[in-house]
Amino acid sequence: MEVLGLGRPYPVTFAEAAEIIDEDGHGDAEGNPDGMARVYVSPELDGWTLIIGPWCDPSDAGRSDDVLRLCLALSTRYGQAQAYYYGAQGDGSAWLVTENGTALRRYCETGVAENAHLTLGAPLPLERSHRARLGLPTTWDEATESDEDEAEWKWEAFGLAPEIAAALGVSPLTLTPDTPVTGRGLIASTRPATDL
């Protein structure tokens, strides 16, 4: 929480956090119309701590640089840090994978053409395997890819964030009662007290 600059935490259950983050994400929360004022900080889940909320979106035009900077700082301190966006209603996926202070990969497939400039690093092994399964080149240049290949990859990549998260760490969509848990979840503010 210190590295991320989070403050004013209070304990909540995962179910309460899901409701709060969903409400915030839809801009319904009073005093939080952009959904960026709060995040859920999970207990340790199988060795990982998840930070959940729109504030963590690596593809958000206003936050992508900050999310990259924060993931780099976290990975410098803890070895690895990742950020994901997943639109469960067909809104696409984005992933940012950092390790030891280096960005290994950032890729956004959210239907927003301007997000292409956010791409960093080489495709992850999971990206390559999905492309190979589709019969697409495993390395590609978005600027020269055919429209047909681009469309096929877009639809494949739209749902990849949860699978990548599960392969590289923990996905909130794959948690079970058997997932090892240590500690307690918190809702925390992303804004300094002076901004409230």
Tab-separated table of C-alpha atoms in Angstrom:
chain	number	residue	atom	x	y	z
A	1	MET	CA	0.000	0.000	0.000
A	2	GLU	CA	2.917	2.316	0.721
A	3	VAL	CA	4.473	1.831	-2.752
A	4	LEU	CA	1.098	2.508	-4.393
A	5	GLY	CA	0.349	5.526	-2.199
A	6	LEU	CA	-2.889	4.016	-0.900
A	7	GLY	CA	-4.436	5.195	2.345
A	8	ARG	CA	-7.404	5.139	4.720
A	9	PRO	CA	-7.933	1.365	4.535
A	10	TYR	CA	-10.831	-0.437	6.131
A	11	PRO	CA	-11.535	-4.183	6.197
A	12	VAL	CA	-14.161	-5.754	3.939
A	13	THR	CA	-15.078	-9.218	2.753
A	14	PHE	CA	-14.414	-10.215	-0.844
A	15	ALA	CA	-18.175	-10.080	-1.534
A	16	GLU	CA	-18.434	-6.542	-0.102
A	17	ALA	CA	-15.390	-5.489	-2.133
A	18	ALA	CA	-16.890	-6.903	-5.339
A	19	GLU	CA	-20.019	-4.828	-4.794
A	20	ILE	CA	-18.024	-1.660	-4.003
A	21	ILE	CA	-15.670	-2.036	-6.987
A	22	ASP	CA	-18.565	-2.850	-9.344
A	23	GLU	CA	-20.425	0.233	-8.135
A	24	ASP	CA	-17.300	2.380	-8.481
A	25	GLY	CA	-16.515	0.945	-11.921
A	26	HIS	CA	-19.881	2.055	-13.197
A	27	GLY	CA	-19.452	5.563	-11.788
A	28	ASP	CA	-22.354	5.105	-9.385
A	29	ALA	CA	-20.566	5.902	-6.145
A	30	GLU	CA	-21.184	9.284	-4.592
A	31	GLY	CA	-17.954	11.288	-4.600
A	32	ASN	CA	-16.329	8.762	-6.948
A	33	PRO	CA	-17.907	9.343	-10.380
A	34	ASP	CA	-14.812	8.161	-12.310
A	35	GLY	CA	-14.428	4.962	-10.261
A	36	MET	CA	-10.815	5.774	-9.467
A	37	ALA	CA	-11.014	6.779	-5.792
A	38	ARG	CA	-10.933	3.289	-4.227
A	39	VAL	CA	-9.367	-0.109	-4.782
A	40	TYR	CA	-9.674	-3.469	-3.113
A	41	VAL	CA	-6.452	-4.812	-1.608
A	42	SER	CA	-6.888	-8.545	-1.208
A	43	PRO	CA	-5.437	-10.701	1.518
A	44	GLU	CA	-2.478	-12.738	0.303
A	45	LEU	CA	-3.899	-15.310	-2.131
A	46	ASP	CA	-1.547	-18.199	-2.872
A	47	GLY	CA	1.393	-15.822	-2.430
A	48	TRP	CA	-0.081	-12.889	-4.383
A	49	THR	CA	-1.839	-9.700	-3.294
A	50	LEU	CA	-4.441	-8.451	-5.766
A	51	ILE	CA	-5.303	-4.772	-6.149
A	52	ILE	CA	-8.675	-4.558	-7.878
A	53	GLY	CA	-10.448	-1.550	-9.365
A	54	PRO	CA	-10.529	0.679	-12.460
A	55	TRP	CA	-7.552	2.625	-11.064
A	56	CYS	CA	-5.359	-0.398	-11.954
A	57	ASP	CA	-6.309	-0.572	-15.658
A	58	PRO	CA	-3.129	-0.715	-17.805
A	59	SER	CA	-5.108	0.349	-20.900
A	60	ASP	CA	-6.836	3.415	-19.439
A	61	ALA	CA	-5.711	6.481	-21.415
A	62	GLY	CA	-5.374	8.614	-18.297
A	63	ARG	CA	-3.753	5.962	-16.091
A	64	SER	CA	-1.572	3.768	-18.345
A	65	ASP	CA	1.681	5.635	-17.584
A	66	ASP	CA	1.000	5.633	-13.833
A	67	VAL	CA	0.043	1.948	-13.837
A	68	LEU	CA	3.280	1.136	-15.671
A	69	ARG	CA	5.320	3.220	-13.215
A	70	LEU	CA	3.646	1.586	-10.209
A	71	CYS	CA	4.080	-1.954	-11.555
A	72	LEU	CA	7.761	-1.241	-12.229
A	73	ALA	CA	8.175	0.005	-8.653
A	74	LEU	CA	6.336	-3.009	-7.218
A	75	SER	CA	8.352	-5.464	-9.303
A	76	THR	CA	11.577	-3.791	-8.202
A	77	ARG	CA	10.562	-4.364	-4.597
A	78	TYR	CA	8.785	-7.728	-4.849
A	79	GLY	CA	10.208	-9.307	-8.006
A	80	GLN	CA	6.994	-9.369	-10.055
A	81	ALA	CA	3.952	-7.181	-10.593
A	82	GLN	CA	1.180	-7.339	-13.146
A	83	ALA	CA	-1.863	-5.291	-14.101
A	84	TYR	CA	-4.895	-6.464	-16.029
A	85	TYR	CA	-8.090	-5.204	-17.558
A	86	TYR	CA	-10.862	-7.619	-18.428
A	87	GLY	CA	-14.231	-6.523	-19.720
A	88	ALA	CA	-16.422	-9.460	-18.782
A	89	GLN	CA	-19.119	-8.247	-21.177
A	90	GLY	CA	-16.939	-8.501	-24.288
A	91	ASP	CA	-15.067	-5.246	-23.689
A	92	GLY	CA	-11.641	-6.779	-24.242
A	93	SER	CA	-8.476	-7.487	-22.305
A	94	ALA	CA	-5.191	-5.809	-21.455
A	95	TRP	CA	-2.149	-7.030	-19.594
A	96	LEU	CA	1.027	-5.558	-18.204
A	97	VAL	CA	3.731	-7.889	-16.909
A	98	THR	CA	6.791	-6.530	-15.091
A	99	GLU	CA	9.674	-8.299	-13.445
A	100	ASN	CA	12.573	-6.918	-11.407
A	101	GLY	CA	11.878	-3.343	-12.491
A	102	THR	CA	11.532	-4.155	-16.210
A	103	ALA	CA	8.395	-4.163	-18.355
A	104	LEU	CA	8.291	-7.544	-20.096
A	105	ARG	CA	5.000	-7.006	-21.908
A	106	ARG	CA	2.068	-4.619	-22.172
A	107	TYR	CA	-0.659	-5.383	-24.662
A	108	CYS	CA	-4.181	-4.024	-24.998
A	109	GLU	CA	-6.953	-5.489	-27.103
A	110	THR	CA	-9.970	-3.478	-26.059
A	111	GLY	CA	-11.351	-2.313	-29.392
A	112	VAL	CA	-9.750	1.120	-28.882
A	113	ALA	CA	-7.417	1.742	-31.835
A	114	GLU	CA	-5.396	4.305	-29.878
A	115	ASN	CA	-4.317	1.555	-27.447
A	116	ALA	CA	-1.980	0.058	-30.071
A	117	HIS	CA	0.707	2.580	-29.056
A	118	LEU	CA	0.719	1.079	-25.538
A	119	THR	CA	2.256	-2.203	-26.735
A	120	LEU	CA	5.598	-2.971	-25.084
A	121	GLY	CA	7.865	-6.006	-25.223
A	122	ALA	CA	7.657	-9.341	-26.976
A	123	PRO	CA	4.534	-11.516	-26.969
A	124	LEU	CA	4.182	-13.771	-23.949
A	125	PRO	CA	4.389	-17.553	-24.447
A	126	LEU	CA	0.624	-17.793	-23.872
A	127	GLU	CA	-0.028	-15.190	-26.594
A	128	ARG	CA	2.235	-17.116	-28.961
A	129	SER	CA	0.513	-20.435	-28.248
A	130	HIS	CA	-2.939	-18.954	-28.870
A	131	ARG	CA	-1.760	-17.407	-32.140
A	132	ALA	CA	-0.129	-20.686	-33.231
A	133	ARG	CA	-3.370	-22.547	-32.489
A	134	LEU	CA	-5.179	-20.073	-34.763
A	135	GLY	CA	-2.571	-20.538	-37.502
A	136	LEU	CA	-1.315	-16.955	-37.086
A	137	PRO	CA	2.341	-15.878	-36.949
A	138	THR	CA	3.594	-15.991	-33.348
A	139	THR	CA	5.422	-12.700	-33.779
A	140	TRP	CA	3.694	-9.928	-35.650
A	141	ASP	CA	3.663	-6.258	-36.466
A	142	GLU	CA	0.260	-4.740	-35.824
A	143	ALA	CA	0.875	-2.130	-38.540
A	144	THR	CA	1.390	-4.731	-41.285
A	145	GLU	CA	-0.911	-7.541	-40.143
A	146	SER	CA	-3.731	-8.352	-42.577
A	147	ASP	CA	-7.230	-7.202	-41.626
A	148	GLU	CA	-8.381	-10.828	-41.455
A	149	ASP	CA	-5.527	-11.891	-39.127
A	150	GLU	CA	-6.006	-8.753	-37.031
A	151	ALA	CA	-9.730	-9.463	-36.590
A	152	GLU	CA	-9.135	-13.114	-35.708
A	153	TRP	CA	-6.501	-12.192	-33.093
A	154	LYS	CA	-8.661	-9.389	-31.699
A	155	TRP	CA	-11.481	-11.785	-30.856
A	156	GLU	CA	-9.073	-14.308	-29.358
A	157	ALA	CA	-7.212	-11.700	-27.286
A	158	PHE	CA	-10.427	-10.080	-26.007
A	159	GLY	CA	-10.768	-12.846	-23.413
A	160	LEU	CA	-7.115	-13.599	-22.597
A	161	ALA	CA	-6.449	-11.438	-19.510
A	162	PRO	CA	-7.900	-13.906	-16.950
A	163	GLU	CA	-6.010	-16.815	-18.529
A	164	ILE	CA	-2.715	-14.897	-18.535
A	165	ALA	CA	-3.270	-13.802	-14.925
A	166	ALA	CA	-3.902	-17.410	-13.863
A	167	ALA	CA	-0.866	-18.678	-15.787
A	168	LEU	CA	1.505	-16.068	-14.326
A	169	GLY	CA	0.070	-15.705	-10.828
A	170	VAL	CA	-3.501	-15.615	-9.561
A	171	SER	CA	-6.693	-14.586	-11.320
A	172	PRO	CA	-9.630	-13.399	-9.195
A	173	LEU	CA	-11.847	-15.402	-11.565
A	174	THR	CA	-10.213	-18.708	-10.626
A	175	LEU	CA	-10.184	-18.423	-6.834
A	176	THR	CA	-11.679	-21.361	-4.975
A	177	PRO	CA	-12.288	-22.216	-1.316
A	178	ASP	CA	-8.996	-24.166	-1.539
A	179	THR	CA	-6.929	-21.083	-2.487
A	180	PRO	CA	-4.469	-20.417	0.369
A	181	VAL	CA	-5.413	-17.114	2.065
A	182	THR	CA	-3.402	-15.111	4.577
A	183	GLY	CA	-4.638	-11.848	6.098
A	184	ARG	CA	-7.680	-9.704	5.457
A	185	GLY	CA	-8.953	-7.726	2.477
A	186	LEU	CA	-9.195	-3.941	2.578
A	187	ILE	CA	-10.784	-1.113	0.659
A	188	ALA	CA	-8.250	1.693	0.327
A	189	SER	CA	-8.308	5.211	-1.036
A	190	THR	CA	-6.184	6.058	-4.074
A	191	ARG	CA	-6.363	9.764	-3.324
A	192	PRO	CA	-4.416	11.806	-0.781
A	193	ALA	CA	-6.468	13.122	2.117
A	194	THR	CA	-5.993	16.652	0.747
A	195	ASP	CA	-7.963	15.684	-2.400
A	196	LEU	CA	-11.093	14.663	-0.487
